[in-house]
Amino acid sequence: MKNQMNSFCARALPLAMAACLAFALGGCASPSHTISPKAQANAARENPPAPKDEDFPALDSAKWSQGTFPSIEALRAMRTGMGKDQVRELLSWPHFSEGLGGVREWNYIFHFRTGKGAEYVTCQYMVRFNKDVLTHGMYWKGPNCAGLLNPPAAAMVPAVVPAPAPVPVPSPAARHMSLGADGLFRFDGSGLNDILPQGRSKVEALAADIKRNFKALKSLQITAHTDRLGSDAYNQGLSMARARTIRELLVQQGIDRGAIGVAGMGEREPVVDCPGLRSTPALIGCLQPNRRFNIEISE
C-alpha cells in the first residue's frame, strides 16, 4: 500500500506542477474582453502625460535583450483604444518582464536598418494601457526615434529635422487657412506633450501672423479633421482633443482664449477618397490631405 501511495504521489506531483504552469501561462495569454466604441472614445480623451526618458527601463534589464526588427507598417497601425491581443498581434510580446496580471505598461526594444550593411539603430518603445486595458499612449524614447514613422516610406535613419517652412502670411482679406496635421503631433498623439518640435514652431508662427495681421480679432475657429483609419468614435475623440491642444498653444502665444472656438469633425469631411481598407503606407500617404486643421478668422 505504501509503495502504491508513493507511486501515485510521484505521478501526481508533475501533473500538479504542469497544471499550475498552464494556469499561469493561460493568465498571460487569455483573450481580452470585447472592446466597445465608448471605451475607445474614453481612451482617446484621456490624454495622459508622456513618460520622461528616465521612465523607460534600462536596456540591460530586458528579458529578451536581442530586441526585434519591427514592421514599420505594424507600428503605423498602432492606435489609442487597442486591446492587448491587438497590440500583441502587431508587435508580439514585450521584451521586458512586465509581470503576470494587471500590467499597464509594455516595453519593447526595436532596431532599424540604416542601409549600411548590417548596421542598425536601436530605439525603445513603450505602450501604456488604461483601466479598461486599452492603449492610451504609445511613446518613443528620444526625439529621433519618434520621427521614424512620419515619412510616407519606411525611414532607415533618423534624419535631422529641417527648419519648418514659414506659414504663409495671411492678408486681412484672407479669412480661411488650413494647416496639415502631419508633422504637428507625434504619431497618434493629441496633447501638448505630443506636439513635435517642428509642429510647435508652425503653430507659434501662425500665432505671430495672426497677431500681426488681425489687430481686432473677433473670433478664431479651429476645426480638426482626421482620416478614416480607426473607428468613428476614436477619430471624433482624437480630432476634438487635437483642436483643444492647438487652442492651448495659441493661448500660450498670446491669443485671447475667449475668441477661440474649437470643433472636431473626425473623419466626416474628407477632401480626398482613397481605395483600400488595410492600413498600408500607400493608403496612409494617400489620406494625408484629410488629416488637417481648418482655421477661420473674423475681425
PDB file of C-alpha atoms in Angstrom:
ATOM      1  CA  MET A   1       0.000   0.000   0.000  1.00  0.00           C
ATOM      2  CA  LYS A   2       2.811   2.356   0.900  1.00  0.00           C
ATOM      3  CA  ASN A   3       4.529   1.683  -2.420  1.00  0.00           C
ATOM      4  CA  GLN A   4       1.286   2.408  -4.281  1.00  0.00           C
ATOM      5  CA  MET A   5       0.918   5.741  -2.490  1.00  0.00           C
ATOM      6  CA  ASN A   6       4.495   6.694  -3.286  1.00  0.00           C
ATOM      7  CA  SER A   7       3.929   5.792  -6.925  1.00  0.00           C
ATOM      8  CA  PHE A   8       0.731   7.869  -7.041  1.00  0.00           C
ATOM      9  CA  CYS A   9       2.439  10.900  -5.495  1.00  0.00           C
ATOM     10  CA  ALA A  10       5.347  10.609  -7.895  1.00  0.00           C
ATOM     11  CA  ARG A  11       2.915  10.749 -10.808  1.00  0.00           C
ATOM     12  CA  ALA A  12       0.648  13.442  -9.316  1.00  0.00           C
ATOM     13  CA  LEU A  13       3.351  15.974  -8.449  1.00  0.00           C
ATOM     14  CA  PRO A  14       4.499  16.628 -12.053  1.00  0.00           C
ATOM     15  CA  LEU A  15       0.865  16.829 -13.141  1.00  0.00           C
ATOM     16  CA  ALA A  16       0.105  19.395 -10.450  1.00  0.00           C
ATOM     17  CA  MET A  17       3.148  21.440 -11.402  1.00  0.00           C
ATOM     18  CA  ALA A  18       2.153  21.287 -15.064  1.00  0.00           C
ATOM     19  CA  ALA A  19      -1.373  22.400 -14.178  1.00  0.00           C
ATOM     20  CA  CYS A  20      -0.033  25.390 -12.238  1.00  0.00           C
ATOM     21  CA  LEU A  21       2.251  26.326 -15.128  1.00  0.00           C
ATOM     22  CA  ALA A  22      -0.593  26.050 -17.613  1.00  0.00           C
ATOM     23  CA  PHE A  23      -2.753  28.238 -15.394  1.00  0.00           C
ATOM     24  CA  ALA A  24      -0.030  30.878 -15.161  1.00  0.00           C
ATOM     25  CA  LEU A  25       0.548  30.882 -18.892  1.00  0.00           C
ATOM     26  CA  GLY A  26      -3.166  30.921 -19.533  1.00  0.00           C
ATOM     27  CA  GLY A  27      -3.440  34.011 -17.366  1.00  0.00           C
ATOM     28  CA  CYS A  28      -0.837  35.713 -19.542  1.00  0.00           C
ATOM     29  CA  ALA A  29      -2.300  34.724 -22.873  1.00  0.00           C
ATOM     30  CA  SER A  30      -6.035  34.685 -22.142  1.00  0.00           C
ATOM     31  CA  PRO A  31      -8.086  36.742 -24.626  1.00  0.00           C
ATOM     32  CA  SER A  32      -9.001  40.311 -23.736  1.00  0.00           C
ATOM     33  CA  HIS A  33     -12.604  41.395 -23.267  1.00  0.00           C
ATOM     34  CA  THR A  34     -14.706  42.864 -26.075  1.00  0.00           C
ATOM     35  CA  ILE A  35     -13.764  46.443 -26.953  1.00  0.00           C
ATOM     36  CA  SER A  36     -16.656  48.898 -27.142  1.00  0.00           C
ATOM     37  CA  PRO A  37     -16.717  52.169 -29.129  1.00  0.00           C
ATOM     38  CA  LYS A  38     -17.420  54.007 -25.865  1.00  0.00           C
ATOM     39  CA  ALA A  39     -14.297  52.566 -24.233  1.00  0.00           C
ATOM     40  CA  GLN A  40     -12.241  53.510 -27.305  1.00  0.00           C
ATOM     41  CA  ALA A  41     -13.572  57.065 -27.210  1.00  0.00           C
ATOM     42  CA  ASN A  42     -12.748  57.296 -23.492  1.00  0.00           C
ATOM     43  CA  ALA A  43      -9.182  56.127 -24.173  1.00  0.00           C
ATOM     44  CA  ALA A  44      -8.766  58.780 -26.875  1.00  0.00           C
ATOM     45  CA  ARG A  45      -9.925  61.517 -24.479  1.00  0.00           C
ATOM     46  CA  GLU A  46      -7.699  60.546 -21.551  1.00  0.00           C
ATOM     47  CA  ASN A  47      -4.500  62.096 -22.954  1.00  0.00           C
ATOM     48  CA  PRO A  48      -2.114  61.093 -20.102  1.00  0.00           C
ATOM     49  CA  PRO A  49       1.261  62.835 -19.698  1.00  0.00           C
ATOM     50  CA  ALA A  50       4.094  61.353 -21.740  1.00  0.00           C
ATOM     51  CA  PRO A  51       6.847  59.485 -19.879  1.00  0.00           C
ATOM     52  CA  LYS A  52      10.288  61.001 -19.428  1.00  0.00           C
ATOM     53  CA  ASP A  53      13.353  59.251 -20.816  1.00  0.00           C
ATOM     54  CA  GLU A  54      14.232  58.021 -17.328  1.00  0.00           C
ATOM     55  CA  ASP A  55      10.838  56.282 -17.090  1.00  0.00           C
ATOM     56  CA  PHE A  56      11.921  53.768 -19.735  1.00  0.00           C
ATOM     57  CA  PRO A  57      13.527  50.577 -18.365  1.00  0.00           C
ATOM     58  CA  ALA A  58      17.282  50.096 -18.728  1.00  0.00           C
ATOM     59  CA  LEU A  59      18.216  48.093 -21.809  1.00  0.00           C
ATOM     60  CA  ASP A  60      20.287  45.656 -19.788  1.00  0.00           C
ATOM     61  CA  SER A  61      17.204  44.741 -17.716  1.00  0.00           C
ATOM     62  CA  ALA A  62      15.358  43.291 -20.734  1.00  0.00           C
ATOM     63  CA  LYS A  63      14.296  39.662 -20.651  1.00  0.00           C
ATOM     64  CA  TRP A  64      14.587  39.441 -24.446  1.00  0.00           C
ATOM     65  CA  SER A  65      17.653  41.645 -24.824  1.00  0.00           C
ATOM     66  CA  GLN A  66      18.170  40.986 -28.550  1.00  0.00           C
ATOM     67  CA  GLY A  67      15.075  43.040 -29.430  1.00  0.00           C
ATOM     68  CA  THR A  68      13.445  42.789 -32.844  1.00  0.00           C
ATOM     69  CA  PHE A  69      13.341  44.470 -36.245  1.00  0.00           C
ATOM     70  CA  PRO A  70       9.682  45.592 -36.338  1.00  0.00           C
ATOM     71  CA  SER A  71       7.416  46.188 -39.290  1.00  0.00           C
ATOM     72  CA  ILE A  72       7.023  49.924 -39.945  1.00  0.00           C
ATOM     73  CA  GLU A  73       3.529  49.170 -41.251  1.00  0.00           C
ATOM     74  CA  ALA A  74       2.645  47.431 -37.980  1.00  0.00           C
ATOM     75  CA  LEU A  75       3.897  50.389 -35.940  1.00  0.00           C
ATOM     76  CA  ARG A  76       1.855  52.791 -38.074  1.00  0.00           C
ATOM     77  CA  ALA A  77      -1.227  50.661 -37.400  1.00  0.00           C
ATOM     78  CA  MET A  78      -0.941  51.248 -33.626  1.00  0.00           C
ATOM     79  CA  ARG A  79      -3.779  53.386 -32.287  1.00  0.00           C
ATOM     80  CA  THR A  80      -5.219  54.559 -28.996  1.00  0.00           C
ATOM     81  CA  GLY A  81      -8.046  52.269 -27.858  1.00  0.00           C
ATOM     82  CA  MET A  82      -6.489  48.933 -28.843  1.00  0.00           C
ATOM     83  CA  GLY A  83      -6.564  45.841 -26.606  1.00  0.00           C
ATOM     84  CA  LYS A  84      -3.573  43.732 -25.617  1.00  0.00           C
ATOM     85  CA  ASP A  85      -4.461  40.984 -28.092  1.00  0.00           C
ATOM     86  CA  GLN A  86      -4.363  43.534 -30.930  1.00  0.00           C
ATOM     87  CA  VAL A  87      -1.056  45.018 -29.773  1.00  0.00           C
ATOM     88  CA  ARG A  88       0.439  41.546 -29.438  1.00  0.00           C
ATOM     89  CA  GLU A  89      -0.705  40.676 -32.968  1.00  0.00           C
ATOM     90  CA  LEU A  90       1.135  43.729 -34.351  1.00  0.00           C
ATOM     91  CA  LEU A  91       4.239  43.905 -32.152  1.00  0.00           C
ATOM     92  CA  SER A  92       4.433  40.487 -30.415  1.00  0.00           C
ATOM     93  CA  TRP A  93       5.186  40.143 -26.710  1.00  0.00           C
ATOM     94  CA  PRO A  94       7.034  42.898 -24.794  1.00  0.00           C
ATOM     95  CA  HIS A  95      10.775  42.454 -24.325  1.00  0.00           C
ATOM     96  CA  PHE A  96      10.889  43.133 -20.574  1.00  0.00           C
ATOM     97  CA  SER A  97       9.494  41.129 -17.633  1.00  0.00           C
ATOM     98  CA  GLU A  98       6.271  43.074 -17.183  1.00  0.00           C
ATOM     99  CA  GLY A  99       4.539  40.676 -14.740  1.00  0.00           C
ATOM    100  CA  LEU A 100       1.611  38.256 -14.972  1.00  0.00           C
ATOM    101  CA  GLY A 101      -1.544  40.258 -14.238  1.00  0.00           C
ATOM    102  CA  GLY A 102      -2.784  43.827 -14.077  1.00  0.00           C
ATOM    103  CA  VAL A 103       0.080  45.040 -16.262  1.00  0.00           C
ATOM    104  CA  ARG A 104      -0.475  48.588 -17.558  1.00  0.00           C
ATOM    105  CA  GLU A 105       2.795  49.041 -19.492  1.00  0.00           C
ATOM    106  CA  TRP A 106       4.630  47.079 -22.198  1.00  0.00           C
ATOM    107  CA  ASN A 107       8.178  47.964 -23.292  1.00  0.00           C
ATOM    108  CA  TYR A 108       9.997  46.978 -26.478  1.00  0.00           C
ATOM    109  CA  ILE A 109      13.482  47.153 -27.999  1.00  0.00           C
ATOM    110  CA  PHE A 110      13.260  47.855 -31.741  1.00  0.00           C
ATOM    111  CA  HIS A 111      16.060  48.013 -34.310  1.00  0.00           C
ATOM    112  CA  PHE A 112      16.006  49.841 -37.656  1.00  0.00           C
ATOM    113  CA  ARG A 113      18.419  49.229 -40.536  1.00  0.00           C
ATOM    114  CA  THR A 114      20.485  52.179 -41.697  1.00  0.00           C
ATOM    115  CA  GLY A 115      21.094  50.770 -45.187  1.00  0.00           C
ATOM    116  CA  LYS A 116      24.824  50.352 -44.483  1.00  0.00           C
ATOM    117  CA  GLY A 117      25.378  46.616 -44.385  1.00  0.00           C
ATOM    118  CA  ALA A 118      24.374  45.068 -41.056  1.00  0.00           C
ATOM    119  CA  GLU A 119      24.368  48.453 -39.276  1.00  0.00           C
ATOM    120  CA  TYR A 120      21.239  49.442 -37.373  1.00  0.00           C
ATOM    121  CA  VAL A 121      19.973  51.926 -34.783  1.00  0.00           C
ATOM    122  CA  THR A 122      18.195  50.866 -31.598  1.00  0.00           C
ATOM    123  CA  CYS A 123      15.080  52.509 -30.148  1.00  0.00           C
ATOM    124  CA  GLN A 124      12.911  51.886 -27.102  1.00  0.00           C
ATOM    125  CA  TYR A 125       9.130  51.897 -27.446  1.00  0.00           C
ATOM    126  CA  MET A 126       6.538  51.978 -24.652  1.00  0.00           C
ATOM    127  CA  VAL A 127       2.835  51.117 -24.802  1.00  0.00           C
ATOM    128  CA  ARG A 128       0.651  52.117 -21.864  1.00  0.00           C
ATOM    129  CA  PHE A 129      -2.835  50.779 -21.072  1.00  0.00           C
ATOM    130  CA  ASN A 130      -5.679  52.420 -19.130  1.00  0.00           C
ATOM    131  CA  LYS A 131      -8.021  50.903 -16.540  1.00  0.00           C
ATOM    132  CA  ASP A 132     -10.036  49.265 -19.342  1.00  0.00           C
ATOM    133  CA  VAL A 133      -6.816  47.615 -20.587  1.00  0.00           C
ATOM    134  CA  LEU A 134      -6.887  49.680 -23.781  1.00  0.00           C
ATOM    135  CA  THR A 135      -3.935  51.596 -25.183  1.00  0.00           C
ATOM    136  CA  HIS A 136      -3.990  55.274 -24.278  1.00  0.00           C
ATOM    137  CA  GLY A 137      -0.402  56.172 -25.078  1.00  0.00           C
ATOM    138  CA  MET A 138       2.458  54.965 -27.307  1.00  0.00           C
ATOM    139  CA  TYR A 139       5.844  56.567 -26.773  1.00  0.00           C
ATOM    140  CA  TRP A 140       9.410  56.522 -28.116  1.00  0.00           C
ATOM    141  CA  LYS A 141      12.479  57.233 -26.035  1.00  0.00           C
ATOM    142  CA  GLY A 142      14.160  60.228 -27.662  1.00  0.00           C
ATOM    143  CA  PRO A 143      13.009  62.567 -30.455  1.00  0.00           C
ATOM    144  CA  ASN A 144      14.883  60.856 -33.292  1.00  0.00           C
ATOM    145  CA  CYS A 145      13.053  57.573 -32.832  1.00  0.00           C
ATOM    146  CA  ALA A 146       9.691  59.366 -32.689  1.00  0.00           C
ATOM    147  CA  GLY A 147      10.266  60.681 -36.222  1.00  0.00           C
ATOM    148  CA  LEU A 148      10.731  57.253 -37.789  1.00  0.00           C
ATOM    149  CA  LEU A 149       7.022  56.788 -38.551  1.00  0.00           C
ATOM    150  CA  ASN A 150       6.401  60.198 -40.096  1.00  0.00           C
ATOM    151  CA  PRO A 151       7.834  59.659 -43.624  1.00  0.00           C
ATOM    152  CA  PRO A 152       5.499  58.020 -46.181  1.00  0.00           C
ATOM    153  CA  ALA A 153       8.001  55.192 -46.637  1.00  0.00           C
ATOM    154  CA  ALA A 154       9.942  53.264 -44.030  1.00  0.00           C
ATOM    155  CA  ALA A 155      12.749  55.514 -42.886  1.00  0.00           C
ATOM    156  CA  MET A 156      16.020  53.798 -42.041  1.00  0.00           C
ATOM    157  CA  VAL A 157      17.971  56.594 -40.394  1.00  0.00           C
ATOM    158  CA  PRO A 158      16.500  59.257 -38.120  1.00  0.00           C
ATOM    159  CA  ALA A 159      17.167  62.383 -40.147  1.00  0.00           C
ATOM    160  CA  VAL A 160      17.876  65.844 -38.831  1.00  0.00           C
ATOM    161  CA  VAL A 161      14.560  67.683 -38.908  1.00  0.00           C
ATOM    162  CA  PRO A 162      14.821  70.652 -41.300  1.00  0.00           C
ATOM    163  CA  ALA A 163      13.663  74.088 -40.261  1.00  0.00           C
ATOM    164  CA  PRO A 164       9.884  74.357 -40.738  1.00  0.00           C
ATOM    165  CA  ALA A 165       8.664  76.183 -43.790  1.00  0.00           C
ATOM    166  CA  PRO A 166       7.247  79.575 -42.826  1.00  0.00           C
ATOM    167  CA  VAL A 167       3.487  79.746 -42.605  1.00  0.00           C
ATOM    168  CA  PRO A 168       2.127  81.950 -45.406  1.00  0.00           C
ATOM    169  CA  VAL A 169       1.310  85.400 -44.033  1.00  0.00           C
ATOM    170  CA  PRO A 170      -2.450  85.872 -44.305  1.00  0.00           C
ATOM    171  CA  SER A 171      -3.641  89.192 -45.578  1.00  0.00           C
ATOM    172  CA  PRO A 172      -6.551  90.946 -43.847  1.00  0.00           C
ATOM    173  CA  ALA A 173      -8.768  89.652 -46.649  1.00  0.00           C
ATOM    174  CA  ALA A 174      -7.756  86.034 -46.001  1.00  0.00           C
ATOM    175  CA  ARG A 175     -10.205  84.577 -43.507  1.00  0.00           C
ATOM    176  CA  HIS A 176      -9.623  80.866 -44.093  1.00  0.00           C
ATOM    177  CA  MET A 177      -6.415  78.903 -43.577  1.00  0.00           C
ATOM    178  CA  SER A 178      -5.530  75.219 -43.458  1.00  0.00           C
ATOM    179  CA  LEU A 179      -2.762  73.525 -41.505  1.00  0.00           C
ATOM    180  CA  GLY A 180      -1.766  69.914 -42.169  1.00  0.00           C
ATOM    181  CA  ALA A 181      -1.874  67.658 -39.096  1.00  0.00           C
ATOM    182  CA  ASP A 182       1.084  65.503 -40.155  1.00  0.00           C
ATOM    183  CA  GLY A 183       4.274  66.719 -38.534  1.00  0.00           C
ATOM    184  CA  LEU A 184       2.401  68.627 -35.799  1.00  0.00           C
ATOM    185  CA  PHE A 185       1.811  65.784 -33.351  1.00  0.00           C
ATOM    186  CA  ARG A 186       3.666  62.606 -32.574  1.00  0.00           C
ATOM    187  CA  PHE A 187       2.022  59.562 -34.097  1.00  0.00           C
ATOM    188  CA  ASP A 188      -1.446  59.090 -32.570  1.00  0.00           C
ATOM    189  CA  GLY A 189      -0.825  61.863 -30.016  1.00  0.00           C
ATOM    190  CA  SER A 190      -3.119  64.749 -29.148  1.00  0.00           C
ATOM    191  CA  GLY A 191      -1.772  66.573 -26.059  1.00  0.00           C
ATOM    192  CA  LEU A 192       0.676  69.413 -25.516  1.00  0.00           C
ATOM    193  CA  ASN A 193       3.386  66.877 -24.707  1.00  0.00           C
ATOM    194  CA  ASP A 194       2.702  65.181 -28.050  1.00  0.00           C
ATOM    195  CA  ILE A 195       3.444  68.206 -30.249  1.00  0.00           C
ATOM    196  CA  LEU A 196       6.635  67.711 -32.238  1.00  0.00           C
ATOM    197  CA  PRO A 197       9.244  70.494 -32.224  1.00  0.00           C
ATOM    198  CA  GLN A 198       8.538  71.415 -35.852  1.00  0.00           C
ATOM    199  CA  GLY A 199       4.790  71.380 -35.118  1.00  0.00           C
ATOM    200  CA  ARG A 200       5.209  73.758 -32.203  1.00  0.00           C
ATOM    201  CA  SER A 201       7.223  76.109 -34.440  1.00  0.00           C
ATOM    202  CA  LYS A 202       4.445  76.122 -37.047  1.00  0.00           C
ATOM    203  CA  VAL A 203       1.756  76.978 -34.505  1.00  0.00           C
ATOM    204  CA  GLU A 204       3.925  79.680 -32.942  1.00  0.00           C
ATOM    205  CA  ALA A 205       4.499  81.185 -36.399  1.00  0.00           C
ATOM    206  CA  LEU A 206       0.757  81.041 -37.052  1.00  0.00           C
ATOM    207  CA  ALA A 207       0.066  82.890 -33.784  1.00  0.00           C
ATOM    208  CA  ALA A 208       2.601  85.591 -34.686  1.00  0.00           C
ATOM    209  CA  ASP A 209       0.995  86.072 -38.115  1.00  0.00           C
ATOM    210  CA  ILE A 210      -2.481  86.312 -36.576  1.00  0.00           C
ATOM    211  CA  LYS A 211      -1.375  88.977 -34.075  1.00  0.00           C
ATOM    212  CA  ARG A 212       0.409  90.910 -36.806  1.00  0.00           C
ATOM    213  CA  ASN A 213      -2.348  90.826 -39.432  1.00  0.00           C
ATOM    214  CA  PHE A 214      -5.572  90.745 -37.376  1.00  0.00           C
ATOM    215  CA  LYS A 215      -5.415  93.607 -34.913  1.00  0.00           C
ATOM    216  CA  ALA A 216      -9.045  93.421 -33.807  1.00  0.00           C
ATOM    217  CA  LEU A 217      -9.590  89.667 -33.519  1.00  0.00           C
ATOM    218  CA  LYS A 218     -13.256  88.829 -33.048  1.00  0.00           C
ATOM    219  CA  SER A 219     -13.192  85.057 -33.398  1.00  0.00           C
ATOM    220  CA  LEU A 220     -10.848  82.258 -34.413  1.00  0.00           C
ATOM    221  CA  GLN A 221     -12.430  78.872 -35.143  1.00  0.00           C
ATOM    222  CA  ILE A 222     -10.237  75.750 -35.183  1.00  0.00           C
ATOM    223  CA  THR A 223     -11.796  72.670 -36.797  1.00  0.00           C
ATOM    224  CA  ALA A 224      -9.771  69.453 -36.698  1.00  0.00           C
ATOM    225  CA  HIS A 225     -10.185  66.579 -39.167  1.00  0.00           C
ATOM    226  CA  THR A 226      -8.802  63.028 -39.288  1.00  0.00           C
ATOM    227  CA  ASP A 227      -8.587  60.350 -41.952  1.00  0.00           C
ATOM    228  CA  ARG A 228     -10.942  57.335 -41.949  1.00  0.00           C
ATOM    229  CA  LEU A 229      -8.494  54.860 -40.368  1.00  0.00           C
ATOM    230  CA  GLY A 230      -9.823  53.793 -36.959  1.00  0.00           C
ATOM    231  CA  SER A 231     -13.348  53.805 -35.548  1.00  0.00           C
ATOM    232  CA  ASP A 232     -15.723  56.777 -35.840  1.00  0.00           C
ATOM    233  CA  ALA A 233     -15.695  57.276 -32.061  1.00  0.00           C
ATOM    234  CA  TYR A 234     -11.901  57.169 -31.877  1.00  0.00           C
ATOM    235  CA  ASN A 235     -11.445  59.665 -34.733  1.00  0.00           C
ATOM    236  CA  GLN A 236     -14.034  62.014 -33.243  1.00  0.00           C
ATOM    237  CA  GLY A 237     -12.264  61.987 -29.881  1.00  0.00           C
ATOM    238  CA  LEU A 238      -8.816  62.420 -31.432  1.00  0.00           C
ATOM    239  CA  SER A 239      -9.850  65.377 -33.603  1.00  0.00           C
ATOM    240  CA  MET A 240     -11.501  67.190 -30.698  1.00  0.00           C
ATOM    241  CA  ALA A 241      -8.520  66.610 -28.395  1.00  0.00           C
ATOM    242  CA  ARG A 242      -6.112  67.924 -31.033  1.00  0.00           C
ATOM    243  CA  ALA A 243      -8.216  71.041 -31.691  1.00  0.00           C
ATOM    244  CA  ARG A 244      -8.190  71.832 -27.966  1.00  0.00           C
ATOM    245  CA  THR A 245      -4.421  71.371 -27.807  1.00  0.00           C
ATOM    246  CA  ILE A 246      -3.858  73.782 -30.726  1.00  0.00           C
ATOM    247  CA  ARG A 247      -6.075  76.278 -28.886  1.00  0.00           C
ATOM    248  CA  GLU A 248      -3.952  75.923 -25.725  1.00  0.00           C
ATOM    249  CA  LEU A 249      -0.762  76.520 -27.670  1.00  0.00           C
ATOM    250  CA  LEU A 250      -2.235  79.625 -29.349  1.00  0.00           C
ATOM    251  CA  VAL A 251      -3.305  80.920 -25.932  1.00  0.00           C
ATOM    252  CA  GLN A 252       0.250  80.423 -24.702  1.00  0.00           C
ATOM    253  CA  GLN A 253       1.341  82.649 -27.590  1.00  0.00           C
ATOM    254  CA  GLY A 254      -0.941  85.473 -26.519  1.00  0.00           C
ATOM    255  CA  ILE A 255      -4.143  84.795 -28.494  1.00  0.00           C
ATOM    256  CA  ASP A 256      -7.301  85.579 -26.486  1.00  0.00           C
ATOM    257  CA  ARG A 257      -8.834  82.306 -25.267  1.00  0.00           C
ATOM    258  CA  GLY A 258     -12.315  83.812 -25.335  1.00  0.00           C
ATOM    259  CA  ALA A 259     -12.019  84.417 -29.072  1.00  0.00           C
ATOM    260  CA  ILE A 260     -11.051  80.813 -29.927  1.00  0.00           C
ATOM    261  CA  GLY A 261     -13.648  78.160 -30.722  1.00  0.00           C
ATOM    262  CA  VAL A 262     -12.834  74.505 -31.354  1.00  0.00           C
ATOM    263  CA  ALA A 263     -14.575  71.643 -33.140  1.00  0.00           C
ATOM    264  CA  GLY A 264     -13.664  68.065 -34.004  1.00  0.00           C
ATOM    265  CA  MET A 265     -15.130  66.618 -37.191  1.00  0.00           C
ATOM    266  CA  GLY A 266     -13.354  63.269 -37.062  1.00  0.00           C
ATOM    267  CA  GLU A 267     -13.458  61.604 -40.469  1.00  0.00           C
ATOM    268  CA  ARG A 268     -16.779  63.091 -41.597  1.00  0.00           C
ATOM    269  CA  GLU A 269     -15.487  65.707 -44.094  1.00  0.00           C
ATOM    270  CA  PRO A 270     -12.730  64.146 -46.230  1.00  0.00           C
ATOM    271  CA  VAL A 271     -11.186  66.114 -49.087  1.00  0.00           C
ATOM    272  CA  VAL A 272      -9.784  63.015 -50.844  1.00  0.00           C
ATOM    273  CA  ASP A 273     -11.117  59.476 -51.238  1.00  0.00           C
ATOM    274  CA  CYS A 274      -8.588  56.642 -51.406  1.00  0.00           C
ATOM    275  CA  PRO A 275      -9.287  52.953 -52.115  1.00  0.00           C
ATOM    276  CA  GLY A 276      -8.205  50.267 -49.685  1.00  0.00           C
ATOM    277  CA  LEU A 277      -9.066  49.019 -46.217  1.00  0.00           C
ATOM    278  CA  ARG A 278      -5.725  47.883 -44.772  1.00  0.00           C
ATOM    279  CA  SER A 279      -3.533  50.494 -43.106  1.00  0.00           C
ATOM    280  CA  THR A 280      -0.677  50.363 -45.617  1.00  0.00           C
ATOM    281  CA  PRO A 281       1.964  53.089 -46.131  1.00  0.00           C
ATOM    282  CA  ALA A 282       0.426  53.860 -49.546  1.00  0.00           C
ATOM    283  CA  LEU A 283      -3.057  54.335 -48.076  1.00  0.00           C
ATOM    284  CA  ILE A 284      -1.757  56.430 -45.163  1.00  0.00           C
ATOM    285  CA  GLY A 285       0.062  58.685 -47.626  1.00  0.00           C
ATOM    286  CA  CYS A 286      -2.966  58.990 -49.906  1.00  0.00           C
ATOM    287  CA  LEU A 287      -5.193  60.035 -46.990  1.00  0.00           C
ATOM    288  CA  GLN A 288      -2.775  62.713 -45.758  1.00  0.00           C
ATOM    289  CA  PRO A 289      -4.847  65.717 -47.027  1.00  0.00           C
ATOM    290  CA  ASN A 290      -7.735  64.596 -44.822  1.00  0.00           C
ATOM    291  CA  ARG A 291      -5.615  64.987 -41.674  1.00  0.00           C
ATOM    292  CA  ARG A 292      -5.800  68.746 -41.270  1.00  0.00           C
ATOM    293  CA  PHE A 293      -6.905  71.788 -39.282  1.00  0.00           C
ATOM    294  CA  ASN A 294      -9.171  74.395 -40.875  1.00  0.00           C
ATOM    295  CA  ILE A 295      -8.851  77.839 -39.316  1.00  0.00           C
ATOM    296  CA  GLU A 296     -11.410  80.615 -39.839  1.00  0.00           C
ATOM    297  CA  ILE A 297     -10.698  84.132 -38.557  1.00  0.00           C
ATOM    298  CA  SER A 298     -13.053  87.057 -38.127  1.00  0.00           C
ATOM    299  CA  GLU A 299     -12.228  90.606 -37.005  1.00  0.00           C
TER     300      GLU A 299
END
